[in-house]
Amino acid sequence: MTDVTPDRLRDDALLLVPDVTLTPDGPLERHAVVVRDGVFRDVGPVERIVRTHPSLTPLRLSGHALMPGFVDAHHHLTQSFGGALAFGEPSEIFRRVWVPLERALDEESAYVAAKLAALESLRGGFTTVAESGTRAAVDVDVVASAVRDAGIRCVLGLVCNDVSDGTGADADPQTVLAGAEKHLARYGDDDLVRPSLAVSVPEAATAHTLAATARLAADAGTVVQIHANEHLVAVERSLVRHGLRPLEYLHHVGALGPQLLAAHATLLTPAEVTLLADSGTAVSYNPVASAWKGNAVAPATAFAERGIRFGLGTDGTRGDGFRLTDAAEFAQRLTYGLASGDSSCGAGWTWWERATAGGADAVGLGRHTGRIAPGAAADFLLVDLDRPEMRPSWDLPWELVRRGNRDQLTAVFVAGRLRLWRGWPPDWDGPALVRRAAELAPHVVRRAGVTRAHPTSVAARQRTAAHAEGTAGAMPRPGDRR
């Protein structure tokens, strides 16, 4: 174990010497990194790094791996008060649960909800999240303030809907696009917040707005986040309205391209897979959301084979990078690997890479973060390998995917700053935030008027028990005369 304390990791310049450094070339032993001004200034063999930087004191991180932080390619930060409200619910719960919940948020509760989600993400090893746009009736800068204060990097979406998706009225396209331009200019110099645009689903915007947001994002070097081909009902709605499936329609109006980040993309025809490959569109593969909400599983192994850009997203389900990578591989194995006899199913490296560098590329930050390399942002994790799950070690990337746990995280760094130490922020009161969220959430949920199709698990159990008793009472017992 390392004897390094948080105080020793707060210096403006650090020379860190872990047992293993996970670089773009794979896990390397006897490698060190130099962190200064929020970036990796040097990465290489320990002897050379120490010789080249004699003014820095090497900090030995015995028993630890230094790896890139996870990137969550699809999140909903202001939905954190919902939690288990969506458990057991059928698809398209945004109409009955998420939109009402977000619209019940005021400025304080939106800030607390977003910061709570950011804290959970940091605790799970995420150093970047892509926020796909809140429906809360507050300035989106409330969310920006929350992620800055938490210390996590964020690709911050602004919802640009101008057609009702069943949860609100139409909007003036000119007003929407003017707001989009203002949003893109607002965070140009921000260290942690990168602006992006968002459309809830393709049918929530006119063809003109879909094409215009694509152009604005491309010109700004950022992304447009759109839920696409997630549920069968959405595919059918698009076919009835446009005569085209959602991705086909996005291609038809000129919205596909490297600037588009398509969330979910679970229900795809071979032709739509080809559209993704040919256009350079990125996808957020969200395996936990597929399991929890019952939609299909995106063909991610096929994405990898076809060269389609994709990262991994939580969709706000749970902020745990290790469990997300495990779910990514597991879902592919159950859905596609077993049927085809594919015993590798992408192996560990595919899912580890897509959770880090691939995710950074998908959210438009590929040149900035997601890897341990000179010039990249110093967004990284110190992972304790002296655990039963990791000893002995034969294939570290795959072991991190299948056996890694967030309780192995000793430290989380974003932009070169220590943001989390053994599960909690060292420079602000995390437990106080959790307590405040617990106070606010019940009031928000009551205001929201959430509609659930299923009872809580406790109520369901009681209902089942009552039904069983009633059935037993109606059954003839031995000796009864009929």
Short mmCIF file of C-alpha atoms in Angstrom, two decimals:
data_model
loop_
_atom_site.label_atom_id
_atom_site.label_comp_id
_atom_site.label_asym_id
_atom_site.label_seq_id
_atom_site.Cartn_x
_atom_site.Cartn_y
_atom_site.Cartn_z
CA MET A 1 0.00 0.00 0.00
CA THR A 2 1.09 3.57 -0.58
CA ASP A 3 1.90 5.84 2.34
CA VAL A 4 1.12 8.94 0.27
CA THR A 5 -1.36 11.26 1.98
CA PRO A 6 -3.80 13.68 0.34
CA ASP A 7 -1.62 16.63 1.34
CA ARG A 8 1.29 15.25 -0.71
CA LEU A 9 -0.97 15.03 -3.76
CA ARG A 10 -2.02 18.70 -3.69
CA ASP A 11 1.26 20.12 -5.05
CA ASP A 12 1.14 22.17 -8.25
CA ALA A 13 3.57 19.71 -9.85
CA LEU A 14 3.67 15.98 -9.18
CA LEU A 15 5.98 13.15 -10.21
CA LEU A 16 4.03 9.95 -9.62
CA VAL A 17 5.55 6.47 -9.75
CA PRO A 18 2.85 3.76 -9.67
CA ASP A 19 3.48 0.03 -10.07
CA VAL A 20 1.58 0.04 -13.36
CA THR A 21 0.64 2.84 -15.76
CA LEU A 22 -2.17 2.10 -18.23
CA THR A 23 -1.09 3.90 -21.39
CA PRO A 24 -2.44 3.80 -24.95
CA ASP A 25 0.18 1.08 -25.55
CA GLY A 26 -1.16 -1.03 -22.69
CA PRO A 27 -0.18 -1.55 -19.05
CA LEU A 28 3.46 -0.61 -18.47
CA GLU A 29 5.55 -1.21 -15.38
CA ARG A 30 8.31 1.08 -14.15
CA HIS A 31 6.71 4.09 -15.80
CA ALA A 32 6.15 7.49 -14.21
CA VAL A 33 4.12 10.60 -14.99
CA VAL A 34 4.67 14.30 -14.42
CA VAL A 35 1.53 16.39 -13.76
CA ARG A 36 1.73 20.16 -13.96
CA ASP A 37 -0.86 22.87 -14.77
CA GLY A 38 -3.61 20.31 -15.12
CA VAL A 39 -1.99 18.16 -17.83
CA PHE A 40 0.45 15.29 -18.18
CA ARG A 41 3.73 17.02 -19.01
CA ASP A 42 5.74 13.83 -19.34
CA VAL A 43 5.15 10.08 -19.35
CA GLY A 44 7.89 7.48 -19.63
CA PRO A 45 10.32 5.10 -17.94
CA VAL A 46 10.97 5.98 -14.32
CA GLU A 47 14.71 6.46 -14.75
CA ARG A 48 14.30 8.98 -17.56
CA ILE A 49 11.46 10.89 -15.88
CA VAL A 50 13.38 11.25 -12.59
CA ARG A 51 16.53 12.31 -14.42
CA THR A 52 14.67 14.82 -16.61
CA HIS A 53 12.79 16.44 -13.71
CA PRO A 54 15.32 16.71 -10.87
CA SER A 55 13.37 19.45 -9.07
CA LEU A 56 10.44 17.11 -8.39
CA THR A 57 10.34 14.54 -5.60
CA PRO A 58 9.09 11.16 -6.84
CA LEU A 59 5.99 9.91 -5.02
CA ARG A 60 6.04 6.13 -4.96
CA LEU A 61 2.56 4.61 -5.28
CA SER A 62 3.26 1.06 -4.22
CA GLY A 63 0.57 -1.46 -5.13
CA HIS A 64 -1.28 1.00 -7.37
CA ALA A 65 -2.17 1.38 -11.01
CA LEU A 66 -2.52 4.81 -12.60
CA MET A 67 -5.21 4.75 -15.27
CA PRO A 68 -7.33 7.25 -17.21
CA GLY A 69 -10.57 8.31 -15.60
CA PHE A 70 -13.77 6.80 -16.94
CA VAL A 71 -15.89 8.88 -19.33
CA ASP A 72 -19.68 8.69 -19.00
CA ALA A 73 -20.90 9.30 -22.53
CA HIS A 74 -24.56 9.75 -21.54
CA HIS A 75 -25.92 11.12 -18.27
CA HIS A 76 -28.90 13.02 -16.86
CA LEU A 77 -27.44 14.86 -13.88
CA THR A 78 -30.64 16.50 -12.65
CA GLN A 79 -32.50 13.19 -12.41
CA SER A 80 -30.57 11.97 -9.36
CA PHE A 81 -33.50 12.50 -6.98
CA GLY A 82 -35.46 9.87 -8.93
CA GLY A 83 -33.34 6.84 -8.16
CA ALA A 84 -35.49 3.76 -7.75
CA LEU A 85 -38.65 5.55 -8.93
CA ALA A 86 -37.90 4.16 -12.38
CA PHE A 87 -37.12 0.61 -11.26
CA GLY A 88 -39.42 -1.97 -12.80
CA GLU A 89 -41.02 0.60 -15.10
CA PRO A 90 -41.74 -0.01 -18.80
CA SER A 91 -39.99 1.93 -21.56
CA GLU A 92 -40.30 5.65 -22.29
CA ILE A 93 -40.43 6.55 -18.63
CA PHE A 94 -39.28 10.07 -19.46
CA ARG A 95 -42.91 11.09 -20.00
CA ARG A 96 -44.17 9.81 -16.63
CA VAL A 97 -41.12 10.09 -14.39
CA TRP A 98 -38.13 12.08 -15.61
CA VAL A 99 -39.65 15.14 -17.25
CA PRO A 100 -42.12 15.76 -14.40
CA LEU A 101 -39.32 15.27 -11.89
CA GLU A 102 -36.95 17.72 -13.60
CA ARG A 103 -39.68 20.31 -14.08
CA ALA A 104 -40.39 20.22 -10.34
CA LEU A 105 -36.83 21.36 -9.58
CA ASP A 106 -36.11 24.91 -8.50
CA GLU A 107 -32.68 26.49 -8.57
CA GLU A 108 -31.43 25.02 -5.29
CA SER A 109 -32.79 21.52 -5.87
CA ALA A 110 -31.46 21.45 -9.45
CA TYR A 111 -28.01 22.43 -8.17
CA VAL A 112 -28.07 19.84 -5.39
CA ALA A 113 -29.38 17.09 -7.70
CA ALA A 114 -26.66 17.78 -10.28
CA LYS A 115 -23.90 17.98 -7.68
CA LEU A 116 -25.12 14.77 -6.06
CA ALA A 117 -24.94 12.99 -9.42
CA ALA A 118 -21.48 14.44 -10.02
CA LEU A 119 -20.31 13.18 -6.63
CA GLU A 120 -21.63 9.70 -7.37
CA SER A 121 -19.82 9.77 -10.72
CA LEU A 122 -16.54 10.76 -9.10
CA ARG A 123 -16.99 7.98 -6.53
CA GLY A 124 -17.33 5.55 -9.43
CA GLY A 125 -14.16 6.74 -11.15
CA PHE A 126 -15.73 9.01 -13.77
CA THR A 127 -13.73 12.14 -14.48
CA THR A 128 -15.95 13.29 -17.38
CA VAL A 129 -19.72 13.15 -17.87
CA ALA A 130 -21.82 14.09 -20.89
CA GLU A 131 -24.96 15.79 -19.57
CA SER A 132 -27.64 15.39 -22.22
CA GLY A 133 -29.75 18.39 -21.27
CA THR A 134 -32.07 19.10 -18.36
CA ARG A 135 -35.77 19.95 -18.57
CA ALA A 136 -35.59 21.88 -15.29
CA ALA A 137 -36.90 25.44 -15.66
CA VAL A 138 -33.62 26.95 -14.49
CA ASP A 139 -30.64 28.50 -16.21
CA VAL A 140 -28.39 25.66 -17.38
CA ASP A 141 -25.54 27.47 -15.65
CA VAL A 142 -26.95 26.05 -12.40
CA VAL A 143 -25.82 22.63 -13.64
CA ALA A 144 -22.49 24.08 -14.78
CA SER A 145 -21.93 25.52 -11.30
CA ALA A 146 -22.71 22.17 -9.70
CA VAL A 147 -20.21 20.22 -11.78
CA ARG A 148 -17.53 22.88 -11.33
CA ASP A 149 -18.03 22.84 -7.57
CA ALA A 150 -17.92 19.04 -7.52
CA GLY A 151 -14.78 19.11 -9.66
CA ILE A 152 -15.81 16.89 -12.56
CA ARG A 153 -15.40 17.59 -16.27
CA CYS A 154 -18.70 17.98 -18.13
CA VAL A 155 -19.94 18.17 -21.71
CA LEU A 156 -23.03 20.24 -20.94
CA GLY A 157 -25.99 19.87 -23.25
CA LEU A 158 -28.65 22.52 -23.86
CA VAL A 159 -32.03 21.15 -24.94
CA CYS A 160 -32.95 22.58 -28.36
CA ASN A 161 -36.39 21.06 -28.90
CA ASP A 162 -38.82 23.14 -30.95
CA VAL A 163 -41.54 20.52 -31.48
CA SER A 164 -43.60 18.99 -28.69
CA ASP A 165 -42.56 15.45 -27.80
CA GLY A 166 -45.68 14.97 -25.72
CA THR A 167 -44.23 16.72 -22.66
CA GLY A 168 -44.59 20.38 -23.64
CA ALA A 169 -45.52 22.91 -26.29
CA ASP A 170 -43.80 23.81 -29.55
CA ALA A 171 -41.13 26.50 -29.43
CA ASP A 172 -40.03 29.19 -31.86
CA PRO A 173 -37.12 27.78 -33.92
CA GLN A 174 -35.35 31.14 -34.17
CA THR A 175 -35.45 31.56 -30.40
CA VAL A 176 -34.16 28.02 -29.90
CA LEU A 177 -31.24 28.49 -32.30
CA ALA A 178 -30.35 31.87 -30.83
CA GLY A 179 -30.19 30.22 -27.42
CA ALA A 180 -28.01 27.45 -28.87
CA GLU A 181 -25.49 29.96 -30.23
CA LYS A 182 -25.39 31.80 -26.91
CA HIS A 183 -24.84 28.54 -25.04
CA LEU A 184 -21.95 27.51 -27.30
CA ALA A 185 -20.25 30.86 -26.75
CA ARG A 186 -20.89 30.95 -23.01
CA TYR A 187 -18.36 28.34 -21.92
CA GLY A 188 -15.59 28.85 -24.42
CA ASP A 189 -12.90 29.47 -21.80
CA ASP A 190 -14.21 27.20 -19.05
CA ASP A 191 -11.70 24.75 -17.60
CA LEU A 192 -14.21 22.01 -16.82
CA VAL A 193 -17.40 22.74 -18.77
CA ARG A 194 -17.62 22.13 -22.51
CA PRO A 195 -20.88 23.25 -24.15
CA SER A 196 -22.90 20.99 -26.41
CA LEU A 197 -26.40 20.93 -27.84
CA ALA A 198 -29.13 18.36 -27.31
CA VAL A 199 -32.41 17.25 -28.87
CA SER A 200 -34.43 14.80 -26.79
CA VAL A 201 -35.48 12.58 -29.71
CA PRO A 202 -35.45 13.26 -33.47
CA GLU A 203 -39.18 14.05 -33.57
CA ALA A 204 -38.73 16.75 -30.90
CA ALA A 205 -37.22 19.16 -33.43
CA THR A 206 -38.04 20.36 -36.92
CA ALA A 207 -35.86 19.23 -39.81
CA HIS A 208 -34.48 22.76 -40.02
CA THR A 209 -33.48 22.79 -36.34
CA LEU A 210 -31.91 19.33 -36.54
CA ALA A 211 -29.76 20.44 -39.46
CA ALA A 212 -28.96 23.81 -37.92
CA THR A 213 -27.86 22.38 -34.56
CA ALA A 214 -25.65 19.92 -36.43
CA ARG A 215 -23.95 22.81 -38.26
CA LEU A 216 -23.56 24.89 -35.11
CA ALA A 217 -22.02 21.99 -33.18
CA ALA A 218 -19.67 21.09 -36.03
CA ASP A 219 -18.49 24.67 -36.33
CA ALA A 220 -17.91 24.85 -32.55
CA GLY A 221 -16.08 21.53 -32.45
CA THR A 222 -18.61 19.96 -30.10
CA VAL A 223 -21.50 17.49 -30.26
CA VAL A 224 -25.28 17.30 -30.50
CA GLN A 225 -26.69 14.67 -28.15
CA ILE A 226 -29.85 12.87 -29.34
CA HIS A 227 -31.64 9.77 -28.04
CA ALA A 228 -32.05 7.63 -31.15
CA ASN A 229 -33.54 4.19 -31.89
CA GLU A 230 -33.91 3.44 -28.19
CA HIS A 231 -37.46 2.05 -27.96
CA LEU A 232 -39.72 0.23 -30.37
CA VAL A 233 -42.48 2.80 -29.92
CA ALA A 234 -40.07 5.58 -30.94
CA VAL A 235 -39.04 3.70 -34.07
CA GLU A 236 -42.68 3.14 -34.99
CA ARG A 237 -43.55 6.78 -34.31
CA SER A 238 -40.81 7.90 -36.69
CA LEU A 239 -41.96 5.48 -39.38
CA VAL A 240 -45.55 6.75 -39.13
CA ARG A 241 -44.53 10.41 -39.11
CA HIS A 242 -41.67 10.44 -41.61
CA GLY A 243 -41.71 7.08 -43.37
CA LEU A 244 -38.17 6.61 -42.07
CA ARG A 245 -36.57 5.09 -39.00
CA PRO A 246 -34.97 7.61 -36.58
CA LEU A 247 -31.37 7.29 -37.79
CA GLU A 248 -32.55 7.22 -41.38
CA TYR A 249 -34.47 10.42 -40.75
CA LEU A 250 -31.45 12.10 -39.11
CA HIS A 251 -29.45 11.20 -42.19
CA HIS A 252 -32.20 12.51 -44.47
CA VAL A 253 -32.23 15.95 -42.82
CA GLY A 254 -28.43 16.23 -42.70
CA ALA A 255 -27.95 15.70 -38.96
CA LEU A 256 -25.71 12.62 -39.05
CA GLY A 257 -21.98 13.18 -38.86
CA PRO A 258 -19.02 13.30 -36.47
CA GLN A 259 -20.79 16.02 -34.46
CA LEU A 260 -23.70 13.71 -33.56
CA LEU A 261 -23.65 11.62 -30.39
CA ALA A 262 -26.52 9.14 -30.65
CA ALA A 263 -27.58 7.82 -27.26
CA HIS A 264 -28.59 4.15 -27.04
CA ALA A 265 -28.91 3.18 -30.77
CA THR A 266 -30.18 -0.22 -29.67
CA LEU A 267 -32.69 -1.02 -32.42
CA LEU A 268 -30.66 -0.86 -35.63
CA THR A 269 -31.04 -2.40 -39.06
CA PRO A 270 -27.90 -3.36 -40.98
CA ALA A 271 -28.50 -0.30 -43.15
CA GLU A 272 -28.51 1.98 -40.12
CA VAL A 273 -25.26 0.43 -38.86
CA THR A 274 -23.78 1.31 -42.24
CA LEU A 275 -25.10 4.87 -41.92
CA LEU A 276 -23.26 5.20 -38.60
CA ALA A 277 -20.04 3.82 -40.06
CA ASP A 278 -20.14 5.93 -43.21
CA SER A 279 -21.08 9.19 -41.48
CA GLY A 280 -18.63 9.05 -38.56
CA THR A 281 -21.48 9.43 -36.08
CA ALA A 282 -20.66 8.45 -32.49
CA VAL A 283 -22.81 6.30 -30.20
CA SER A 284 -23.20 6.06 -26.45
CA TYR A 285 -23.63 2.35 -25.67
CA ASN A 286 -25.67 2.19 -22.46
CA PRO A 287 -25.83 -1.46 -21.35
CA VAL A 288 -27.22 -0.91 -17.84
CA ALA A 289 -30.05 1.21 -19.23
CA SER A 290 -30.85 -1.60 -21.66
CA ALA A 291 -31.14 -4.06 -18.80
CA TRP A 292 -33.08 -1.79 -16.47
CA LYS A 293 -35.53 -0.34 -19.00
CA GLY A 294 -36.02 -3.36 -21.21
CA ASN A 295 -34.97 -1.94 -24.55
CA ALA A 296 -32.59 -3.88 -26.77
CA VAL A 297 -28.79 -4.09 -26.47
CA ALA A 298 -26.76 -2.06 -28.95
CA PRO A 299 -24.56 -4.24 -31.22
CA ALA A 300 -21.35 -2.81 -29.77
CA THR A 301 -19.07 -5.64 -30.91
CA ALA A 302 -20.30 -4.93 -34.45
CA PHE A 303 -19.61 -1.22 -33.86
CA ALA A 304 -16.04 -2.06 -32.93
CA GLU A 305 -15.63 -4.26 -36.00
CA ARG A 306 -17.07 -1.62 -38.34
CA GLY A 307 -14.96 1.19 -36.89
CA ILE A 308 -17.97 3.02 -35.47
CA ARG A 309 -17.03 5.50 -32.75
CA PHE A 310 -18.63 4.71 -29.43
CA GLY A 311 -18.26 5.17 -25.70
CA LEU A 312 -20.10 3.81 -22.68
CA GLY A 313 -22.86 5.70 -20.87
CA THR A 314 -24.74 5.21 -17.63
CA ASP A 315 -27.92 7.06 -18.67
CA GLY A 316 -28.02 8.08 -15.01
CA THR A 317 -28.55 4.49 -13.83
CA ARG A 318 -25.55 4.21 -11.48
CA GLY A 319 -22.29 6.11 -11.38
CA ASP A 320 -19.83 3.24 -11.27
CA GLY A 321 -17.29 2.94 -14.08
CA PHE A 322 -16.16 -0.56 -13.15
CA ARG A 323 -19.69 -1.97 -13.11
CA LEU A 324 -20.43 -0.17 -16.37
CA THR A 325 -17.52 -1.79 -18.21
CA ASP A 326 -18.48 -5.17 -16.77
CA ALA A 327 -22.07 -4.66 -17.96
CA ALA A 328 -20.82 -3.62 -21.41
CA GLU A 329 -18.95 -6.87 -21.91
CA PHE A 330 -21.57 -9.01 -20.17
CA ALA A 331 -24.45 -7.68 -22.26
CA GLN A 332 -22.57 -8.34 -25.50
CA ARG A 333 -21.70 -11.87 -24.40
CA LEU A 334 -25.30 -12.75 -23.48
CA THR A 335 -26.89 -11.05 -26.48
CA TYR A 336 -24.45 -11.80 -29.28
CA GLY A 337 -21.46 -13.83 -28.09
CA LEU A 338 -23.27 -16.92 -26.85
CA ALA A 339 -25.36 -17.17 -29.99
CA SER A 340 -22.30 -17.06 -32.24
CA GLY A 341 -19.85 -18.96 -30.07
CA ASP A 342 -17.68 -15.87 -29.62
CA SER A 343 -15.73 -16.69 -26.46
CA SER A 344 -13.73 -13.45 -26.54
CA CYS A 345 -16.54 -10.98 -27.29
CA GLY A 346 -14.24 -7.99 -27.59
CA ALA A 347 -11.97 -9.11 -24.74
CA GLY A 348 -11.20 -6.84 -21.81
CA TRP A 349 -9.25 -4.24 -23.74
CA THR A 350 -12.20 -3.25 -25.95
CA TRP A 351 -14.44 -2.32 -23.04
CA TRP A 352 -11.73 -0.68 -20.96
CA GLU A 353 -10.70 1.45 -23.94
CA ARG A 354 -14.29 2.41 -24.79
CA ALA A 355 -14.87 3.46 -21.20
CA THR A 356 -11.91 5.84 -21.39
CA ALA A 357 -10.37 7.06 -24.66
CA GLY A 358 -13.27 5.86 -26.83
CA GLY A 359 -15.75 7.65 -24.61
CA ALA A 360 -13.71 10.84 -24.71
CA ASP A 361 -13.70 10.70 -28.50
CA ALA A 362 -17.45 10.06 -28.63
CA VAL A 363 -18.26 13.13 -26.51
CA GLY A 364 -15.95 15.39 -28.52
CA LEU A 365 -13.00 15.43 -26.12
CA GLY A 366 -10.78 12.86 -27.80
CA ARG A 367 -7.89 15.28 -28.20
CA HIS A 368 -8.18 16.47 -24.65
CA THR A 369 -8.72 13.59 -22.21
CA GLY A 370 -9.18 9.83 -21.84
CA ARG A 371 -5.55 8.72 -22.02
CA ILE A 372 -2.28 8.85 -20.12
CA ALA A 373 -0.07 10.70 -22.59
CA PRO A 374 1.95 13.93 -22.72
CA GLY A 375 -0.30 16.92 -23.37
CA ALA A 376 -3.52 15.19 -22.30
CA ALA A 377 -5.55 16.51 -19.39
CA ALA A 378 -4.49 14.93 -16.12
CA ASP A 379 -7.83 13.18 -15.50
CA PHE A 380 -6.82 9.92 -13.84
CA LEU A 381 -7.41 7.35 -11.12
CA LEU A 382 -5.14 5.68 -8.59
CA VAL A 383 -6.40 2.10 -8.30
CA ASP A 384 -5.34 -0.12 -5.41
CA LEU A 385 -4.20 -3.46 -6.85
CA ASP A 386 -3.29 -5.04 -3.51
CA ARG A 387 -6.71 -6.66 -3.27
CA PRO A 388 -7.77 -10.33 -3.44
CA GLU A 389 -9.61 -9.59 -6.70
CA MET A 390 -6.40 -8.46 -8.40
CA ARG A 391 -3.77 -10.87 -7.10
CA PRO A 392 -2.28 -12.67 -8.92
CA SER A 393 -2.68 -10.58 -12.05
CA TRP A 394 -2.48 -12.02 -15.56
CA ASP A 395 -4.45 -9.62 -17.76
CA LEU A 396 -4.98 -6.28 -16.02
CA PRO A 397 -7.41 -4.61 -18.48
CA TRP A 398 -9.74 -7.59 -18.42
CA GLU A 399 -9.38 -7.92 -14.65
CA LEU A 400 -10.36 -4.27 -14.23
CA VAL A 401 -13.42 -4.88 -16.43
CA ARG A 402 -14.60 -8.06 -14.70
CA ARG A 403 -13.23 -7.84 -11.18
CA GLY A 404 -12.55 -4.15 -10.52
CA ASN A 405 -14.51 -2.30 -7.85
CA ARG A 406 -14.91 1.36 -7.01
CA ASP A 407 -13.78 0.60 -3.46
CA GLN A 408 -10.32 0.11 -4.97
CA LEU A 409 -10.15 3.81 -5.86
CA THR A 410 -7.66 5.53 -3.63
CA ALA A 411 -7.77 8.84 -5.49
CA VAL A 412 -9.52 10.57 -8.40
CA PHE A 413 -7.91 13.51 -10.19
CA VAL A 414 -9.53 15.90 -12.67
CA ALA A 415 -7.44 18.54 -14.44
CA GLY A 416 -4.51 17.60 -12.23
CA ARG A 417 -6.36 18.32 -8.98
CA LEU A 418 -7.20 15.78 -6.31
CA ARG A 419 -11.02 15.61 -6.36
CA LEU A 420 -11.67 12.46 -4.34
CA TRP A 421 -9.69 10.64 -1.67
CA ARG A 422 -10.95 7.21 -0.58
CA GLY A 423 -14.50 7.95 -1.69
CA TRP A 424 -14.99 11.53 -0.50
CA PRO A 425 -13.94 15.00 -1.66
CA PRO A 426 -11.02 16.37 0.35
CA ASP A 427 -11.93 20.04 -0.10
CA TRP A 428 -15.71 20.22 0.36
CA ASP A 429 -18.31 18.52 2.56
CA GLY A 430 -19.69 15.54 0.65
CA PRO A 431 -21.76 14.09 3.51
CA ALA A 432 -23.47 17.47 4.00
CA LEU A 433 -24.51 17.45 0.34
CA VAL A 434 -25.97 13.96 0.73
CA ARG A 435 -27.95 15.08 3.77
CA ARG A 436 -29.31 18.12 1.93
CA ALA A 437 -30.34 15.98 -1.04
CA ALA A 438 -32.21 13.66 1.32
CA GLU A 439 -34.08 16.68 2.70
CA LEU A 440 -35.00 18.17 -0.68
CA ALA A 441 -35.84 15.07 -2.72
CA PRO A 442 -39.18 14.16 -1.06
CA HIS A 443 -40.56 17.67 -1.65
CA VAL A 444 -39.48 17.61 -5.30
CA VAL A 445 -41.03 14.19 -5.93
CA ARG A 446 -44.31 15.26 -4.35
CA ARG A 447 -44.42 18.40 -6.54
CA ALA A 448 -43.60 16.35 -9.62
CA GLY A 449 -46.60 14.09 -9.48
CA VAL A 450 -44.65 11.16 -10.86
CA THR A 451 -46.80 8.39 -12.38
CA ARG A 452 -45.56 4.84 -11.87
CA ALA A 453 -46.92 1.72 -13.52
CA HIS A 454 -45.56 -0.57 -10.80
CA PRO A 455 -45.48 -0.36 -7.01
CA THR A 456 -42.31 -0.33 -4.95
CA SER A 457 -40.66 -3.71 -4.36
CA VAL A 458 -41.99 -3.80 -0.79
CA ALA A 459 -45.55 -3.06 -1.93
CA ALA A 460 -45.26 -5.63 -4.71
CA ARG A 461 -44.16 -8.25 -2.21
CA GLN A 462 -47.08 -7.45 0.07
CA ARG A 463 -49.46 -7.64 -2.88
CA THR A 464 -48.03 -11.00 -3.91
CA ALA A 465 -48.30 -12.32 -0.36
CA ALA A 466 -51.92 -11.13 -0.09
CA HIS A 467 -52.77 -12.74 -3.41
CA ALA A 468 -51.14 -16.00 -2.30
CA GLU A 469 -53.14 -15.95 0.93
CA GLY A 470 -56.34 -15.30 -0.97
CA THR A 471 -55.64 -18.12 -3.39
CA ALA A 472 -54.80 -20.48 -0.56
CA GLY A 473 -58.03 -19.55 1.20
CA ALA A 474 -60.06 -20.38 -1.89
CA MET A 475 -58.46 -23.81 -2.30
CA PRO A 476 -60.28 -26.81 -0.82
CA ARG A 477 -58.54 -28.24 2.24
CA PRO A 478 -58.36 -31.95 3.05
CA GLY A 479 -61.65 -33.02 4.58
CA ASP A 480 -63.63 -30.10 3.11
CA ARG A 481 -66.95 -31.12 1.57
CA ARG A 482 -67.91 -29.59 -1.73
#
